[in-house]
PDB file of C-alpha atoms in Angstrom:
ATOM      1  CA  MET A   1       6.166 -18.503  -7.846  1.00 31.00           C
ATOM      2  CA  THR A   2       9.663 -19.798  -7.168  1.00 31.00           C
ATOM      3  CA  ARG A   3      11.337 -16.466  -6.639  1.00 34.00           C
ATOM      4  CA  ALA A   4      11.908 -15.584  -3.028  1.00 33.00           C
ATOM      5  CA  LYS A   5       9.689 -12.787  -1.914  1.00 37.00           C
ATOM      6  CA  LEU A   6      11.515  -9.652  -0.971  1.00 41.00           C
ATOM      7  CA  ARG A   7      10.989  -8.570   2.577  1.00 47.00           C
ATOM      8  CA  GLY A   8       8.481  -5.778   2.758  1.00 53.00           C
ATOM      9  CA  ASP A   9       6.924  -6.875  -0.505  1.00 62.00           C
ATOM     10  CA  GLU A  10       3.447  -8.155  -0.719  1.00 70.00           C
ATOM     11  CA  LEU A  11       1.954 -10.440  -3.313  1.00 71.00           C
ATOM     12  CA  ILE A  12      -1.044  -8.444  -4.404  1.00 77.00           C
ATOM     13  CA  ALA A  13      -2.450 -10.541  -7.215  1.00 86.00           C
ATOM     14  CA  GLU A  14      -1.853 -13.700  -9.203  1.00 89.00           C
ATOM     15  CA  ARG A  15      -3.660 -14.654 -12.364  1.00 91.00           C
ATOM     16  CA  HIS A  16      -3.495 -17.317 -15.021  1.00 92.00           C
ATOM     17  CA  LEU A  17      -4.297 -15.863 -18.430  1.00 91.00           C
ATOM     18  CA  SER A  18      -5.029 -17.831 -21.562  1.00 90.00           C
ATOM     19  CA  ALA A  19      -2.905 -15.620 -23.773  1.00 91.00           C
ATOM     20  CA  GLU A  20       0.779 -16.010 -24.574  1.00 93.00           C
ATOM     21  CA  PRO A  21       3.250 -13.927 -22.528  1.00 95.00           C
ATOM     22  CA  GLU A  22       4.067 -11.607 -25.450  1.00 95.00           C
ATOM     23  CA  ARG A  23       0.448 -10.528 -25.721  1.00 94.00           C
ATOM     24  CA  VAL A  24       0.168  -9.955 -21.979  1.00 94.00           C
ATOM     25  CA  TRP A  25       3.367  -7.931 -22.055  1.00 96.00           C
ATOM     26  CA  ALA A  26       2.050  -5.883 -24.957  1.00 94.00           C
ATOM     27  CA  ALA A  27      -1.124  -5.149 -23.015  1.00 94.00           C
ATOM     28  CA  PHE A  28       0.942  -3.520 -20.265  1.00 96.00           C
ATOM     29  CA  ILE A  29       2.938  -1.242 -22.538  1.00 96.00           C
ATOM     30  CA  GLN A  30       0.564  -0.284 -25.364  1.00 95.00           C
ATOM     31  CA  PRO A  31      -1.520   2.830 -24.659  1.00 96.00           C
ATOM     32  CA  ALA A  32      -4.677   1.421 -26.257  1.00 93.00           C
ATOM     33  CA  SER A  33      -4.505  -1.706 -24.098  1.00 93.00           C
ATOM     34  CA  ILE A  34      -3.657   0.189 -20.926  1.00 95.00           C
ATOM     35  CA  ALA A  35      -6.720   2.339 -21.591  1.00 94.00           C
ATOM     36  CA  ALA A  36      -8.817  -0.810 -21.991  1.00 93.00           C
ATOM     37  CA  PHE A  37      -8.070  -2.367 -18.615  1.00 94.00           C
ATOM     38  CA  TRP A  38      -6.280  -0.037 -16.203  1.00 94.00           C
ATOM     39  CA  GLY A  39      -9.436   1.511 -14.785  1.00 91.00           C
ATOM     40  CA  GLY A  40     -10.919  -1.885 -13.944  1.00 92.00           C
ATOM     41  CA  SER A  41     -14.668  -1.832 -13.516  1.00 89.00           C
ATOM     42  CA  HIS A  42     -14.668   1.355 -11.459  1.00 84.00           C
ATOM     43  CA  ALA A  43     -13.219   3.907 -13.815  1.00 91.00           C
ATOM     44  CA  THR A  44     -12.670   4.531 -17.497  1.00 93.00           C
ATOM     45  CA  VAL A  45      -9.378   5.591 -19.034  1.00 95.00           C
ATOM     46  CA  PRO A  46      -9.642   7.763 -22.156  1.00 96.00           C
ATOM     47  CA  ALA A  47      -7.281   6.265 -24.738  1.00 95.00           C
ATOM     48  CA  GLU A  48      -5.899   9.686 -25.692  1.00 97.00           C
ATOM     49  CA  SER A  49      -4.906  10.334 -22.054  1.00 97.00           C
ATOM     50  CA  VAL A  50      -2.385   7.475 -21.950  1.00 98.00           C
ATOM     51  CA  THR A  51       1.265   8.349 -22.520  1.00 98.00           C
ATOM     52  CA  VAL A  52       4.035   5.753 -22.448  1.00 98.00           C
ATOM     53  CA  ASP A  53       7.756   6.518 -22.461  1.00 98.00           C
ATOM     54  CA  LEU A  54       9.097   2.981 -22.260  1.00 97.00           C
ATOM     55  CA  ARG A  55      12.591   3.280 -20.790  1.00 97.00           C
ATOM     56  CA  PRO A  56      13.991   3.195 -17.269  1.00 97.00           C
ATOM     57  CA  GLY A  57      13.237   6.605 -15.791  1.00 97.00           C
ATOM     58  CA  GLY A  58      10.539   7.161 -18.416  1.00 97.00           C
ATOM     59  CA  GLU A  59       6.996   7.926 -17.379  1.00 97.00           C
ATOM     60  CA  PHE A  60       3.675   6.380 -18.153  1.00 96.00           C
ATOM     61  CA  ALA A  61       0.623   8.319 -17.211  1.00 97.00           C
ATOM     62  CA  LEU A  62      -3.118   8.150 -17.690  1.00 97.00           C
ATOM     63  CA  ASP A  63      -6.385   9.743 -16.625  1.00 96.00           C
ATOM     64  CA  THR A  64      -8.908   7.715 -14.685  1.00 93.00           C
ATOM     65  CA  ARG A  65     -12.473   8.925 -14.896  1.00 94.00           C
ATOM     66  CA  ALA A  66     -14.842   7.848 -12.134  1.00 90.00           C
ATOM     67  CA  PRO A  67     -18.551   7.289 -12.852  1.00 91.00           C
ATOM     68  CA  ASP A  68     -19.299  10.715 -11.326  1.00 92.00           C
ATOM     69  CA  GLY A  69     -16.961  12.322 -13.859  1.00 90.00           C
ATOM     70  CA  ALA A  70     -14.135  13.008 -11.413  1.00 91.00           C
ATOM     71  CA  THR A  71     -10.835  12.671 -13.268  1.00 93.00           C
ATOM     72  CA  ARG A  72      -7.467  11.872 -11.724  1.00 90.00           C
ATOM     73  CA  ARG A  73      -4.130  11.809 -13.490  1.00 94.00           C
ATOM     74  CA  LEU A  74      -2.003   8.849 -12.413  1.00 92.00           C
ATOM     75  CA  ARG A  75       1.713   8.959 -13.090  1.00 94.00           C
ATOM     76  CA  PHE A  76       4.181   6.100 -12.894  1.00 95.00           C
ATOM     77  CA  VAL A  77       7.913   5.940 -13.578  1.00 96.00           C
ATOM     78  CA  TYR A  78       9.520   2.832 -15.056  1.00 97.00           C
ATOM     79  CA  VAL A  79      12.308   1.408 -12.899  1.00 95.00           C
ATOM     80  CA  SER A  80      13.242  -1.562 -15.065  1.00 96.00           C
ATOM     81  CA  ILE A  81      11.922  -3.163 -18.217  1.00 97.00           C
ATOM     82  CA  ALA A  82      12.750  -6.775 -19.077  1.00 97.00           C
ATOM     83  CA  ALA A  83      10.541  -7.719 -22.023  1.00 96.00           C
ATOM     84  CA  PRO A  84       8.508  -9.822 -21.983  1.00 96.00           C
ATOM     85  CA  HIS A  85       8.675 -10.986 -18.402  1.00 95.00           C
ATOM     86  CA  GLU A  86       9.182  -8.262 -15.831  1.00 97.00           C
ATOM     87  CA  LEU A  87       8.056  -4.668 -15.516  1.00 97.00           C
ATOM     88  CA  VAL A  88       8.839  -2.557 -12.466  1.00 95.00           C
ATOM     89  CA  PHE A  89       7.402   0.901 -11.922  1.00 95.00           C
ATOM     90  CA  ASP A  90       7.065   3.418  -9.103  1.00 90.00           C
ATOM     91  CA  GLU A  91       4.262   5.783  -8.319  1.00 85.00           C
ATOM     92  CA  PRO A  92       6.133   8.888  -7.156  1.00 81.00           C
ATOM     93  CA  VAL A  93       3.150  10.339  -5.291  1.00 74.00           C
ATOM     94  CA  THR A  94       2.792   7.378  -2.968  1.00 69.00           C
ATOM     95  CA  GLY A  95       6.252   5.876  -3.172  1.00 70.00           C
ATOM     96  CA  LEU A  96       4.659   2.568  -4.133  1.00 78.00           C
ATOM     97  CA  ARG A  97       6.762   0.219  -6.246  1.00 85.00           C
ATOM     98  CA  THR A  98       4.921  -2.353  -8.338  1.00 91.00           C
ATOM     99  CA  THR A  99       6.524  -5.365  -9.982  1.00 93.00           C
ATOM    100  CA  VAL A 100       4.571  -7.179 -12.681  1.00 95.00           C
ATOM    101  CA  THR A 101       5.957 -10.625 -13.514  1.00 96.00           C
ATOM    102  CA  ILE A 102       4.825 -12.449 -16.640  1.00 96.00           C
ATOM    103  CA  SER A 103       5.852 -16.074 -17.081  1.00 96.00           C
ATOM    104  CA  PRO A 104       4.900 -18.771 -19.590  1.00 97.00           C
ATOM    105  CA  ALA A 105       2.552 -21.413 -18.238  1.00 95.00           C
ATOM    106  CA  ASP A 106       0.536 -24.308 -19.597  1.00 87.00           C
ATOM    107  CA  ASP A 107      -1.573 -22.918 -22.430  1.00 89.00           C
ATOM    108  CA  GLY A 108      -0.922 -19.323 -21.472  1.00 92.00           C
ATOM    109  CA  THR A 109       0.658 -17.040 -18.931  1.00 94.00           C
ATOM    110  CA  ASN A 110       0.977 -16.682 -15.196  1.00 95.00           C
ATOM    111  CA  LEU A 111       0.953 -13.093 -14.082  1.00 94.00           C
ATOM    112  CA  THR A 112       1.864 -11.860 -10.615  1.00 92.00           C
ATOM    113  CA  VAL A 113       1.739  -8.373  -9.176  1.00 90.00           C
ATOM    114  CA  HIS A 114       3.918  -7.571  -6.192  1.00 87.00           C
ATOM    115  CA  GLN A 115       3.834  -4.278  -4.429  1.00 82.00           C
ATOM    116  CA  ARG A 116       6.333  -2.863  -2.071  1.00 73.00           C
ATOM    117  CA  ARG A 117       3.687  -2.386   0.516  1.00 52.00           C
ATOM    118  CA  LEU A 118       5.348   0.353   2.459  1.00 57.00           C
ATOM    119  CA  PRO A 119       5.559   3.967   1.459  1.00 57.00           C
ATOM    120  CA  ARG A 120       8.853   5.779   1.353  1.00 58.00           C
ATOM    121  CA  GLU A 121       9.175   6.517   5.062  1.00 60.00           C
ATOM    122  CA  LEU A 122       9.084   2.834   5.895  1.00 62.00           C
ATOM    123  CA  ARG A 123      11.324   1.595   3.109  1.00 60.00           C
ATOM    124  CA  THR A 124      14.290   0.531   5.218  1.00 64.00           C
ATOM    125  CA  ASP A 125      14.357  -3.072   6.412  1.00 67.00           C
ATOM    126  CA  GLN A 126      14.506  -1.817   9.969  1.00 66.00           C
ATOM    127  CA  ALA A 127      11.400   0.285   9.499  1.00 65.00           C
ATOM    128  CA  ALA A 128       9.589  -2.523   7.733  1.00 64.00           C
ATOM    129  CA  ASP A 129      10.445  -4.950  10.515  1.00 68.00           C
ATOM    130  CA  GLY A 130       9.387  -2.381  13.080  1.00 69.00           C
ATOM    131  CA  LEU A 131       6.002  -1.960  11.468  1.00 69.00           C
ATOM    132  CA  THR A 132       5.572  -5.707  11.159  1.00 68.00           C
ATOM    133  CA  SER A 133       6.226  -6.150  14.851  1.00 70.00           C
ATOM    134  CA  ILE A 134       3.747  -3.381  15.627  1.00 72.00           C
ATOM    135  CA  LEU A 135       1.073  -5.061  13.553  1.00 68.00           C
ATOM    136  CA  ASP A 136       1.895  -8.429  15.173  1.00 68.00           C
ATOM    137  CA  ALA A 137       1.610  -6.867  18.606  1.00 68.00           C
ATOM    138  CA  LEU A 138      -1.664  -5.309  17.537  1.00 67.00           C
ATOM    139  CA  ASP A 139      -2.988  -8.715  16.514  1.00 64.00           C
ATOM    140  CA  ALA A 140      -2.062 -10.133  19.898  1.00 66.00           C
ATOM    141  CA  HIS A 141      -3.628  -7.127  21.595  1.00 63.00           C
ATOM    142  CA  LEU A 142      -6.889  -7.605  19.712  1.00 63.00           C
ATOM    143  CA  ARG A 143      -6.969 -11.315  20.491  1.00 65.00           C
ATOM    144  CA  HIS A 144      -6.578 -10.603  24.198  1.00 64.00           C
ATOM    145  CA  GLN A 145      -9.363  -8.088  24.182  1.00 58.00           C
ATOM    146  CA  ALA A 146     -12.341 -10.292  24.843  1.00 46.00           C
ATOM    147  CA  THR A 147     -14.585  -7.254  24.793  1.00 48.00           C
ATOM    148  CA  PRO A 148     -13.733  -3.806  23.477  1.00 49.00           C
ATOM    149  CA  GLU A 149     -13.218  -1.233  26.196  1.00 50.00           C
ATOM    150  CA  GLN A 150     -15.115   2.007  26.239  1.00 49.00           C
ATOM    151  CA  GLY A 151     -14.709   4.144  23.161  1.00 48.00           C
ATOM    152  CA  ALA A 152     -13.780   1.297  20.866  1.00 46.00           C
ATOM    153  CA  PRO A 153     -16.017   0.967  17.813  1.00 49.00           C
TER     154      PRO A 153
ATOM    155  CA  MET B   1     -13.599   0.085  -3.040  1.00 38.00           C
ATOM    156  CA  PRO B   2     -12.582   3.741  -2.983  1.00 40.00           C
ATOM    157  CA  SER B   3     -12.090   5.359  -6.383  1.00 36.00           C
ATOM    158  CA  SER B   4      -8.489   6.063  -5.400  1.00 40.00           C
ATOM    159  CA  LEU B   5      -7.124   3.013  -7.129  1.00 41.00           C
ATOM    160  CA  VAL B   6      -3.664   3.426  -5.712  1.00 43.00           C
ATOM    161  CA  ALA B   7      -3.449   6.460  -3.467  1.00 46.00           C
ATOM    162  CA  PRO B   8      -3.359   5.848   0.265  1.00 50.00           C
ATOM    163  CA  GLY B   9      -4.892   9.263   0.916  1.00 53.00           C
ATOM    164  CA  PRO B  10      -3.824  12.066   3.223  1.00 56.00           C
ATOM    165  CA  ASP B  11      -4.655  10.291   6.500  1.00 68.00           C
ATOM    166  CA  LEU B  12      -2.456   7.363   5.687  1.00 73.00           C
ATOM    167  CA  ASP B  13       0.281   9.583   4.322  1.00 73.00           C
ATOM    168  CA  SER B  14       0.639  11.334   7.670  1.00 82.00           C
ATOM    169  CA  MET B  15       0.415   8.013   9.494  1.00 83.00           C
ATOM    170  CA  PHE B  16       3.167   6.490   7.361  1.00 78.00           C
ATOM    171  CA  ALA B  17       5.282   9.596   7.825  1.00 80.00           C
ATOM    172  CA  ALA B  18       4.811   9.424  11.597  1.00 86.00           C
ATOM    173  CA  LEU B  19       5.773   5.746  11.642  1.00 84.00           C
ATOM    174  CA  GLY B  20       8.908   6.490   9.639  1.00 79.00           C
ATOM    175  CA  ASP B  21      10.570   7.405  12.923  1.00 85.00           C
ATOM    176  CA  PRO B  22      11.960   4.493  14.991  1.00 84.00           C
ATOM    177  CA  VAL B  23      11.150   6.099  18.355  1.00 91.00           C
ATOM    178  CA  ARG B  24       7.533   6.596  17.329  1.00 92.00           C
ATOM    179  CA  ARG B  25       7.285   3.011  16.092  1.00 86.00           C
ATOM    180  CA  ALA B  26       8.623   1.851  19.446  1.00 89.00           C
ATOM    181  CA  LEU B  27       6.098   4.048  21.280  1.00 93.00           C
ATOM    182  CA  VAL B  28       3.278   2.568  19.212  1.00 90.00           C
ATOM    183  CA  ALA B  29       4.549  -0.963  19.891  1.00 85.00           C
ATOM    184  CA  ARG B  30       4.684  -0.168  23.615  1.00 88.00           C
ATOM    185  CA  LEU B  31       1.116   1.197  23.558  1.00 90.00           C
ATOM    186  CA  THR B  32      -0.211  -1.995  21.966  1.00 84.00           C
ATOM    187  CA  ARG B  33       0.412  -3.587  25.387  1.00 84.00           C
ATOM    188  CA  SER B  34      -1.324  -0.980  27.572  1.00 88.00           C
ATOM    189  CA  ASP B  35      -2.064   2.715  27.886  1.00 93.00           C
ATOM    190  CA  ALA B  36       0.674   4.868  29.413  1.00 95.00           C
ATOM    191  CA  THR B  37       1.348   8.463  30.377  1.00 95.00           C
ATOM    192  CA  VAL B  38       4.190  10.512  28.891  1.00 95.00           C
ATOM    193  CA  GLY B  39       6.129  10.023  32.137  1.00 93.00           C
ATOM    194  CA  GLU B  40       5.655   6.278  32.022  1.00 93.00           C
ATOM    195  CA  LEU B  41       6.794   6.198  28.405  1.00 93.00           C
ATOM    196  CA  ALA B  42       9.851   8.359  29.038  1.00 92.00           C
ATOM    197  CA  GLN B  43      11.522   6.049  31.550  1.00 87.00           C
ATOM    198  CA  PRO B  44      12.158   2.875  29.553  1.00 88.00           C
ATOM    199  CA  PHE B  45      13.037   4.903  26.464  1.00 87.00           C
ATOM    200  CA  GLY B  46      15.648   6.928  28.258  1.00 87.00           C
ATOM    201  CA  LEU B  47      14.255  10.124  26.728  1.00 90.00           C
ATOM    202  CA  THR B  48      13.119  13.306  28.386  1.00 92.00           C
ATOM    203  CA  PRO B  49       9.390  13.801  28.878  1.00 92.00           C
ATOM    204  CA  GLN B  50       9.705  16.784  26.517  1.00 94.00           C
ATOM    205  CA  ALA B  51      11.067  14.556  23.741  1.00 95.00           C
ATOM    206  CA  ILE B  52       8.347  11.981  24.361  1.00 95.00           C
ATOM    207  CA  SER B  53       5.719  14.746  24.349  1.00 95.00           C
ATOM    208  CA  HIS B  54       6.910  15.835  20.927  1.00 96.00           C
ATOM    209  CA  HIS B  55       6.597  12.311  19.512  1.00 96.00           C
ATOM    210  CA  VAL B  56       3.243  11.832  21.204  1.00 96.00           C
ATOM    211  CA  GLY B  57       2.087  15.079  19.582  1.00 95.00           C
ATOM    212  CA  VAL B  58       3.026  13.814  16.120  1.00 95.00           C
ATOM    213  CA  LEU B  59       1.240  10.508  16.743  1.00 94.00           C
ATOM    214  CA  ARG B  60      -1.813  12.339  18.082  1.00 94.00           C
ATOM    215  CA  ARG B  61      -2.024  14.686  15.094  1.00 92.00           C
ATOM    216  CA  CYS B  62      -2.019  11.815  12.617  1.00 89.00           C
ATOM    217  CA  GLY B  63      -4.730  10.083  14.635  1.00 90.00           C
ATOM    218  CA  LEU B  64      -2.731   7.105  15.867  1.00 91.00           C
ATOM    219  CA  ILE B  65      -3.095   7.876  19.567  1.00 93.00           C
ATOM    220  CA  GLU B  66      -5.443   9.828  21.790  1.00 94.00           C
ATOM    221  CA  GLN B  67      -4.943  11.260  25.263  1.00 94.00           C
ATOM    222  CA  ARG B  68      -7.614  11.401  27.905  1.00 93.00           C
ATOM    223  CA  ARG B  69      -7.744  13.014  31.343  1.00 93.00           C
ATOM    224  CA  GLU B  70      -7.912  10.906  34.491  1.00 92.00           C
ATOM    225  CA  GLY B  71      -7.598  13.474  37.274  1.00 93.00           C
ATOM    226  CA  THR B  72      -4.017  14.698  36.939  1.00 92.00           C
ATOM    227  CA  ARG B  73      -2.930  11.838  34.661  1.00 93.00           C
ATOM    228  CA  ARG B  74      -3.173  12.039  30.890  1.00 94.00           C
ATOM    229  CA  PRO B  75      -2.709   8.480  29.613  1.00 96.00           C
ATOM    230  CA  CYS B  76      -2.033   7.893  25.927  1.00 96.00           C
ATOM    231  CA  ARG B  77      -4.081   5.279  24.203  1.00 94.00           C
ATOM    232  CA  LEU B  78      -3.451   3.675  20.857  1.00 90.00           C
ATOM    233  CA  ARG B  79      -6.249   4.089  18.345  1.00 89.00           C
ATOM    234  CA  VAL B  80      -6.464   0.524  17.154  1.00 83.00           C
ATOM    235  CA  ASP B  81      -9.029   1.432  14.503  1.00 81.00           C
ATOM    236  CA  GLN B  82      -6.553   3.817  12.861  1.00 83.00           C
ATOM    237  CA  LEU B  83      -3.705   1.345  12.987  1.00 79.00           C
ATOM    238  CA  SER B  84      -5.988  -1.214  11.388  1.00 76.00           C
ATOM    239  CA  LEU B  85      -6.316   1.134   8.408  1.00 77.00           C
ATOM    240  CA  LEU B  86      -2.803   0.096   7.419  1.00 67.00           C
ATOM    241  CA  GLY B  87      -4.050  -3.431   6.892  1.00 64.00           C
ATOM    242  CA  THR B  88      -7.179  -2.202   5.156  1.00 72.00           C
ATOM    243  CA  TRP B  89      -5.092  -0.207   2.739  1.00 70.00           C
ATOM    244  CA  ILE B  90      -3.224  -3.332   1.664  1.00 65.00           C
ATOM    245  CA  ASP B  91      -6.553  -5.074   1.117  1.00 70.00           C
ATOM    246  CA  ASP B  92      -7.711  -2.153  -1.030  1.00 79.00           C
ATOM    247  CA  GLN B  93      -4.621  -2.508  -3.194  1.00 78.00           C
ATOM    248  CA  ARG B  94      -5.376  -6.165  -3.666  1.00 79.00           C
ATOM    249  CA  ARG B  95      -8.973  -5.492  -4.642  1.00 86.00           C
ATOM    250  CA  ALA B  96      -7.946  -2.810  -7.103  1.00 89.00           C
ATOM    251  CA  TRP B  97      -5.536  -5.159  -8.869  1.00 91.00           C
ATOM    252  CA  ASP B  98      -7.992  -8.056  -8.892  1.00 91.00           C
ATOM    253  CA  ASP B  99     -10.478  -5.781 -10.570  1.00 94.00           C
ATOM    254  CA  ARG B 100      -7.868  -4.524 -13.017  1.00 95.00           C
ATOM    255  CA  LEU B 101      -6.785  -8.064 -13.939  1.00 95.00           C
ATOM    256  CA  ASP B 102     -10.408  -9.057 -14.546  1.00 95.00           C
ATOM    257  CA  ALA B 103     -10.528  -6.234 -17.062  1.00 96.00           C
ATOM    258  CA  LEU B 104      -7.172  -7.318 -18.531  1.00 96.00           C
ATOM    259  CA  GLU B 105      -8.458 -10.858 -18.982  1.00 95.00           C
ATOM    260  CA  GLN B 106     -11.547  -9.574 -20.756  1.00 95.00           C
ATOM    261  CA  HIS B 107      -9.439  -7.278 -22.924  1.00 95.00           C
ATOM    262  CA  LEU B 108      -7.137 -10.125 -23.975  1.00 94.00           C
ATOM    263  CA  THR B 109     -10.109 -12.320 -24.801  1.00 93.00           C
ATOM    264  CA  GLU B 110     -11.726  -9.653 -26.971  1.00 90.00           C
ATOM    265  CA  ASP B 111      -8.417  -8.708 -28.497  1.00 82.00           C
ATOM    266  CA  GLY B 112      -7.713 -12.354 -29.312  1.00 80.00           C
ATOM    267  CA  ALA B 113     -11.142 -12.829 -30.859  1.00 80.00           C
ATOM    268  CA  ALA B 114     -10.650  -9.751 -33.041  1.00 76.00           C
ATOM    269  CA  ARG B 115      -7.453 -11.133 -34.585  1.00 70.00           C
TER     270      ARG B 115
END
């Protein structure tokens, strides 16, 4: 990954796939394919529940069905679409922004998923830096605590 | 992994909202060093105890800090376990996408074989 990481963004996943970029791209924008993989191994996505309005500001949405039958509707809004190499979408409910990057590689495709790891309230650089320093301080604090004080789990 | 593939959940929502305020982030950062009373927090921040109390209330309601009684003192203590949830949440995201990409890989393989 040669592109500089944006501050406040987190590399969530990287994968080499033995399929050409166009097919990987298609998998992300075709309802039947989205239904096939979006739920992972934990949920199923009924094919008829997937709607795709492929344009900036357009929505894609789907139902995930958990093994116990509980169904949740997930909604995402496309931010930018650069076929076949970059797809950016937001989840309005959480304020999460996901960037999927698809690039040609030896005998296939490299795929990366970045997420803006901070919800809306922490979107400014200042807020992101503030949280980072808190988490750094927390790390230091935990390292100095040889034994947890009373009440700590 | 929780079934919420992408949702942080209500606890985290209120925590993120609370941390959206710079004064509250600074209070949390200060409390990572040691416990402190409202009075002790007010001084270096140049805020009134009333203002600090308000922020402490928000942080208490979202579970990030707790206050205990020590005689007449009521020190605030950071709930490290709650703050750690922020890190856990990021890990959950990663697991969800790993799982999803496993399924994508399988889908592409089957799809390719069917051509």
